[in-house]
Amino acid sequence: MTKLFLRINRISKAYLSKNKYSTAPKTLSTVSIKNKEYQTDEYTNVTPKILSYLGRNLHVQKDNPLSLVRQRIVNYFYSSFTHRGNPMFSVYDNLSPIVTTQQNFDDLLIPADHPSRAKCDCYYVNKEMLLRAHMTAHQSELLRAGLDNFLMIGDVYRRDEIDSTHFPVFHQVDAVRSQHKDELFANQPNLHIFEPHFDPNNPKNYINSISDPMKQSCHTLEASKLMEAKLKNDLMGLVQELFGKNIKHRWVDAYFPFTHPSWELEIYYENDWLEVLGCGIVRNEILVNAGPNKTIAYAFGLGLERLAMALYKIPDIRLMWSDDSGFVSQFQNKDVNAKITYKAVSQYPQCKNDISFWLPENITVETFMNNDFYDLVRDIGGDIIEQVKLKDKFIHPKTKKHSLCYNIVYRHLERTLTQEEVNKIHKEIEKATVDAFNVVIR
């Protein structure tokens, strides 16, 4: 529901008309994704590079900044919404990113001619399947499963421009909160969710109108306004949890096909207004199509990258995918609520080499002193050693010999190292390790 994932009414029709180049495969009849074959057609435009991102799941990778923000959001909903001591919201963060056009568009009332369906905007597996463009694609299936309150978290895929704030894969949190009459009007039993002319027992016979900017025609004004108040109060609580109690904010009227009324929430951050989420009252047709339903619900969507970049001052969205130790180490073993300010690593690239060796018979992987090895590496490599990390422990099943593998990251702060000079230093480290610890290089 944010600009980042649907960009409703913001896609340039001029661009669509001139984008005449097709990326559909010319010879392949099938494409393999997660060990499953899919038939290709004229819509197919997924590429091997894009497919290589599937399964990375940065939002659940320990020590990734996206995972830290995700956990803070989950913690907020777990602690703020409970029933008899149990969390009201369930969390789904491992849903398949391959969805149908029905899920991604039709279930959400997105018209057949809407620009967000265009091949230039989505990654299609074929005409009927695509890589989800937003986590809202799973909303109806979870509603059909009988869920009332849930968070959907995962990677989404959009064809987009290339710069420091855009990447073809990013991560979203979407949510739905539903309210029955006795929940919404617990202290006002005489009030109702639906207007008298709407029969919730025969909802499909009713044409729901969104011509009134304040509510859907099936809802009473009291229900719509109270749900709006709950929505804005809940989301302001989340934003204050992330950015502080005194964060300046504003609500902006918006349009999304799947909610009405709809809003975007912006905060004043770093001397500018930053949109952090989109939200609204779920269109009643969506609830009805998902099964028997007499509730009113709100929904929202936000991008994890946008929040992480703001919270941690990360300047480039591509860094989220980096395994550069200079980046990763800044988020390792941190409390999820820790105030972290990203510090730029050297502009010069890393060189990485592994060193593996068999230990002497009287030494095990548990008794070998890692710090002794680290000191040796520092002595030989000096300031160009950026990180040394234990990568693997191994015990041979037959010989019972013990082995260790370390990854050594080299980076000069003032110039680019060549792999050739790094290899020479690495050889010196290997020789010194043999001499110092009586090991055998593997």
Short mmCIF file of N, CA and C in Angstrom, two decimals, residues 80-159:
data_model
loop_
_atom_site.label_atom_id
_atom_site.label_comp_id
_atom_site.label_asym_id
_atom_site.label_seq_id
_atom_site.Cartn_x
_atom_site.Cartn_y
_atom_site.Cartn_z
N SER A 80 1.51 -5.13 22.29
CA SER A 80 0.43 -4.14 22.35
C SER A 80 -0.95 -4.74 22.18
N PHE A 81 -1.04 -5.92 21.59
CA PHE A 81 -2.34 -6.52 21.30
C PHE A 81 -2.35 -7.96 21.82
N THR A 82 -2.97 -8.15 22.96
CA THR A 82 -3.03 -9.48 23.57
C THR A 82 -4.46 -9.80 23.97
N HIS A 83 -4.73 -11.08 24.07
CA HIS A 83 -6.03 -11.55 24.55
C HIS A 83 -5.78 -12.69 25.53
N ARG A 84 -6.13 -12.44 26.76
CA ARG A 84 -5.90 -13.41 27.83
C ARG A 84 -4.44 -13.84 27.90
N GLY A 85 -3.59 -12.85 27.71
CA GLY A 85 -2.15 -13.09 27.83
C GLY A 85 -1.48 -13.61 26.58
N ASN A 86 -2.24 -13.85 25.51
CA ASN A 86 -1.66 -14.37 24.27
C ASN A 86 -1.71 -13.30 23.18
N PRO A 87 -0.69 -13.27 22.29
CA PRO A 87 -0.70 -12.28 21.21
C PRO A 87 -1.91 -12.48 20.29
N MET A 88 -2.54 -11.38 19.91
CA MET A 88 -3.68 -11.45 19.00
C MET A 88 -3.25 -11.60 17.54
N PHE A 89 -2.07 -11.08 17.22
CA PHE A 89 -1.60 -11.13 15.84
C PHE A 89 -0.75 -12.37 15.61
N SER A 90 -1.03 -13.07 14.53
CA SER A 90 -0.16 -14.16 14.09
C SER A 90 0.76 -13.64 13.01
N VAL A 91 1.93 -14.25 12.88
CA VAL A 91 2.96 -13.76 11.96
C VAL A 91 3.25 -14.83 10.91
N TYR A 92 3.27 -14.40 9.65
CA TYR A 92 3.58 -15.29 8.53
C TYR A 92 4.73 -14.68 7.75
N ASP A 93 5.91 -15.26 7.92
CA ASP A 93 7.10 -14.69 7.28
C ASP A 93 7.82 -15.69 6.38
N ASN A 94 7.13 -16.77 5.99
CA ASN A 94 7.74 -17.77 5.12
C ASN A 94 6.78 -18.20 4.01
N LEU A 95 5.97 -17.27 3.54
CA LEU A 95 5.02 -17.55 2.48
C LEU A 95 5.73 -17.54 1.13
N SER A 96 5.33 -18.41 0.23
CA SER A 96 5.99 -18.52 -1.08
C SER A 96 5.86 -17.22 -1.86
N PRO A 97 6.95 -16.73 -2.43
CA PRO A 97 6.89 -15.49 -3.21
C PRO A 97 6.28 -15.67 -4.60
N ILE A 98 5.98 -16.90 -4.99
CA ILE A 98 5.37 -17.16 -6.29
C ILE A 98 3.86 -17.21 -6.09
N VAL A 99 3.15 -16.28 -6.70
CA VAL A 99 1.71 -16.16 -6.50
C VAL A 99 1.01 -16.10 -7.86
N THR A 100 -0.29 -16.22 -7.82
CA THR A 100 -1.08 -16.09 -9.05
C THR A 100 -1.49 -14.64 -9.27
N THR A 101 -1.87 -14.34 -10.50
CA THR A 101 -2.39 -13.00 -10.77
C THR A 101 -3.70 -12.78 -10.01
N GLN A 102 -4.41 -13.86 -9.75
CA GLN A 102 -5.62 -13.76 -8.94
C GLN A 102 -5.29 -13.23 -7.56
N GLN A 103 -4.26 -13.80 -6.94
CA GLN A 103 -3.84 -13.37 -5.60
C GLN A 103 -3.31 -11.94 -5.61
N ASN A 104 -2.45 -11.64 -6.57
CA ASN A 104 -1.73 -10.38 -6.57
C ASN A 104 -2.60 -9.20 -7.02
N PHE A 105 -3.60 -9.48 -7.85
CA PHE A 105 -4.40 -8.39 -8.40
C PHE A 105 -5.91 -8.56 -8.17
N ASP A 106 -6.48 -9.65 -8.70
CA ASP A 106 -7.94 -9.79 -8.73
C ASP A 106 -8.55 -9.82 -7.33
N ASP A 107 -7.93 -10.58 -6.43
CA ASP A 107 -8.47 -10.66 -5.06
C ASP A 107 -8.46 -9.30 -4.36
N LEU A 108 -7.64 -8.38 -4.88
CA LEU A 108 -7.50 -7.06 -4.26
C LEU A 108 -8.22 -5.97 -5.05
N LEU A 109 -9.08 -6.40 -5.97
CA LEU A 109 -9.93 -5.48 -6.73
C LEU A 109 -9.14 -4.55 -7.64
N ILE A 110 -7.93 -4.95 -8.01
CA ILE A 110 -7.11 -4.14 -8.91
C ILE A 110 -7.60 -4.39 -10.34
N PRO A 111 -8.06 -3.35 -11.04
CA PRO A 111 -8.67 -3.54 -12.36
C PRO A 111 -7.73 -4.20 -13.36
N ALA A 112 -8.33 -4.86 -14.35
CA ALA A 112 -7.55 -5.59 -15.36
C ALA A 112 -6.65 -4.67 -16.16
N ASP A 113 -7.03 -3.40 -16.31
CA ASP A 113 -6.23 -2.46 -17.10
C ASP A 113 -5.34 -1.57 -16.24
N HIS A 114 -5.22 -1.91 -14.96
CA HIS A 114 -4.42 -1.05 -14.08
C HIS A 114 -2.94 -1.16 -14.45
N PRO A 115 -2.20 -0.04 -14.49
CA PRO A 115 -0.78 -0.07 -14.89
C PRO A 115 0.11 -0.90 -14.00
N SER A 116 -0.29 -1.17 -12.76
CA SER A 116 0.56 -1.98 -11.88
C SER A 116 0.66 -3.42 -12.34
N ARG A 117 -0.21 -3.85 -13.29
CA ARG A 117 -0.16 -5.21 -13.83
C ARG A 117 0.83 -5.33 -14.99
N ALA A 118 1.34 -4.22 -15.49
CA ALA A 118 2.14 -4.21 -16.71
C ALA A 118 3.40 -5.06 -16.59
N LYS A 119 3.83 -5.63 -17.71
CA LYS A 119 5.06 -6.44 -17.73
C LYS A 119 6.27 -5.61 -17.34
N CYS A 120 6.24 -4.32 -17.62
CA CYS A 120 7.39 -3.48 -17.29
C CYS A 120 7.45 -3.19 -15.79
N ASP A 121 6.42 -3.60 -15.05
CA ASP A 121 6.37 -3.29 -13.63
C ASP A 121 6.50 -4.52 -12.74
N CYS A 122 6.27 -5.70 -13.29
CA CYS A 122 6.26 -6.93 -12.49
C CYS A 122 7.18 -7.98 -13.11
N TYR A 123 7.55 -8.97 -12.30
CA TYR A 123 8.31 -10.11 -12.78
C TYR A 123 7.37 -11.30 -12.94
N TYR A 124 7.01 -11.57 -14.19
CA TYR A 124 6.06 -12.64 -14.49
C TYR A 124 6.79 -13.96 -14.75
N VAL A 125 6.26 -15.02 -14.16
CA VAL A 125 6.70 -16.38 -14.49
C VAL A 125 6.00 -16.80 -15.78
N ASN A 126 4.73 -16.51 -15.84
CA ASN A 126 3.94 -16.64 -17.06
C ASN A 126 2.70 -15.77 -16.89
N LYS A 127 1.76 -15.87 -17.79
CA LYS A 127 0.60 -14.98 -17.75
C LYS A 127 -0.21 -15.12 -16.46
N GLU A 128 -0.19 -16.30 -15.86
CA GLU A 128 -1.00 -16.55 -14.66
C GLU A 128 -0.22 -16.50 -13.36
N MET A 129 1.11 -16.47 -13.42
CA MET A 129 1.95 -16.54 -12.22
C MET A 129 3.00 -15.44 -12.25
N LEU A 130 3.36 -14.93 -11.08
CA LEU A 130 4.40 -13.91 -11.00
C LEU A 130 5.05 -13.95 -9.62
N LEU A 131 6.17 -13.26 -9.50
CA LEU A 131 6.77 -13.05 -8.19
C LEU A 131 5.98 -11.92 -7.53
N ARG A 132 5.50 -12.17 -6.33
CA ARG A 132 4.58 -11.21 -5.71
C ARG A 132 5.15 -9.79 -5.73
N ALA A 133 4.27 -8.86 -6.03
CA ALA A 133 4.66 -7.46 -6.07
C ALA A 133 4.41 -6.76 -4.75
N HIS A 134 3.69 -7.40 -3.85
CA HIS A 134 3.42 -6.85 -2.53
C HIS A 134 2.95 -8.00 -1.64
N MET A 135 3.16 -7.86 -0.34
CA MET A 135 2.74 -8.91 0.59
C MET A 135 1.22 -8.98 0.71
N THR A 136 0.52 -7.93 0.28
CA THR A 136 -0.93 -7.94 0.31
C THR A 136 -1.49 -9.07 -0.56
N ALA A 137 -0.66 -9.62 -1.44
CA ALA A 137 -1.09 -10.74 -2.28
C ALA A 137 -1.57 -11.93 -1.46
N HIS A 138 -1.15 -12.02 -0.21
CA HIS A 138 -1.54 -13.16 0.64
C HIS A 138 -2.72 -12.84 1.54
N GLN A 139 -3.24 -11.64 1.44
CA GLN A 139 -4.29 -11.21 2.36
C GLN A 139 -5.53 -12.09 2.28
N SER A 140 -6.03 -12.32 1.07
CA SER A 140 -7.28 -13.07 0.92
C SER A 140 -7.13 -14.53 1.35
N GLU A 141 -6.00 -15.15 1.05
CA GLU A 141 -5.83 -16.55 1.44
C GLU A 141 -5.82 -16.71 2.96
N LEU A 142 -5.25 -15.74 3.66
CA LEU A 142 -5.23 -15.81 5.12
C LEU A 142 -6.61 -15.49 5.70
N LEU A 143 -7.33 -14.57 5.06
CA LEU A 143 -8.70 -14.30 5.48
C LEU A 143 -9.58 -15.54 5.27
N ARG A 144 -9.37 -16.22 4.14
CA ARG A 144 -10.15 -17.43 3.87
C ARG A 144 -9.84 -18.53 4.88
N ALA A 145 -8.64 -18.47 5.44
CA ALA A 145 -8.27 -19.46 6.46
C ALA A 145 -8.90 -19.15 7.81
N GLY A 146 -9.65 -18.06 7.89
CA GLY A 146 -10.35 -17.73 9.12
C GLY A 146 -9.59 -16.83 10.06
N LEU A 147 -8.49 -16.22 9.59
CA LEU A 147 -7.68 -15.36 10.45
C LEU A 147 -8.27 -13.95 10.51
N ASP A 148 -8.19 -13.35 11.68
CA ASP A 148 -8.71 -11.99 11.87
C ASP A 148 -7.61 -10.95 11.95
N ASN A 149 -6.49 -11.31 12.62
CA ASN A 149 -5.40 -10.35 12.86
C ASN A 149 -4.08 -11.02 12.52
N PHE A 150 -3.36 -10.47 11.56
CA PHE A 150 -2.13 -11.14 11.14
C PHE A 150 -1.16 -10.16 10.48
N LEU A 151 0.13 -10.54 10.55
CA LEU A 151 1.21 -9.83 9.87
C LEU A 151 1.75 -10.73 8.78
N MET A 152 1.99 -10.16 7.60
CA MET A 152 2.60 -10.88 6.48
C MET A 152 3.93 -10.20 6.17
N ILE A 153 5.01 -10.95 6.21
CA ILE A 153 6.34 -10.35 6.07
C ILE A 153 7.14 -11.16 5.05
N GLY A 154 7.76 -10.48 4.11
CA GLY A 154 8.55 -11.21 3.13
C GLY A 154 9.13 -10.33 2.05
N ASP A 155 9.79 -10.99 1.09
CA ASP A 155 10.42 -10.31 -0.03
C ASP A 155 9.41 -10.11 -1.15
N VAL A 156 9.47 -8.96 -1.80
CA VAL A 156 8.60 -8.65 -2.92
C VAL A 156 9.45 -8.17 -4.09
N TYR A 157 8.88 -8.24 -5.29
CA TYR A 157 9.68 -8.05 -6.50
C TYR A 157 9.00 -7.05 -7.43
N ARG A 158 9.74 -5.99 -7.77
CA ARG A 158 9.22 -4.96 -8.66
C ARG A 158 10.30 -4.53 -9.63
N ARG A 159 9.95 -4.42 -10.89
CA ARG A 159 10.89 -3.86 -11.86
C ARG A 159 10.89 -2.36 -11.65
#
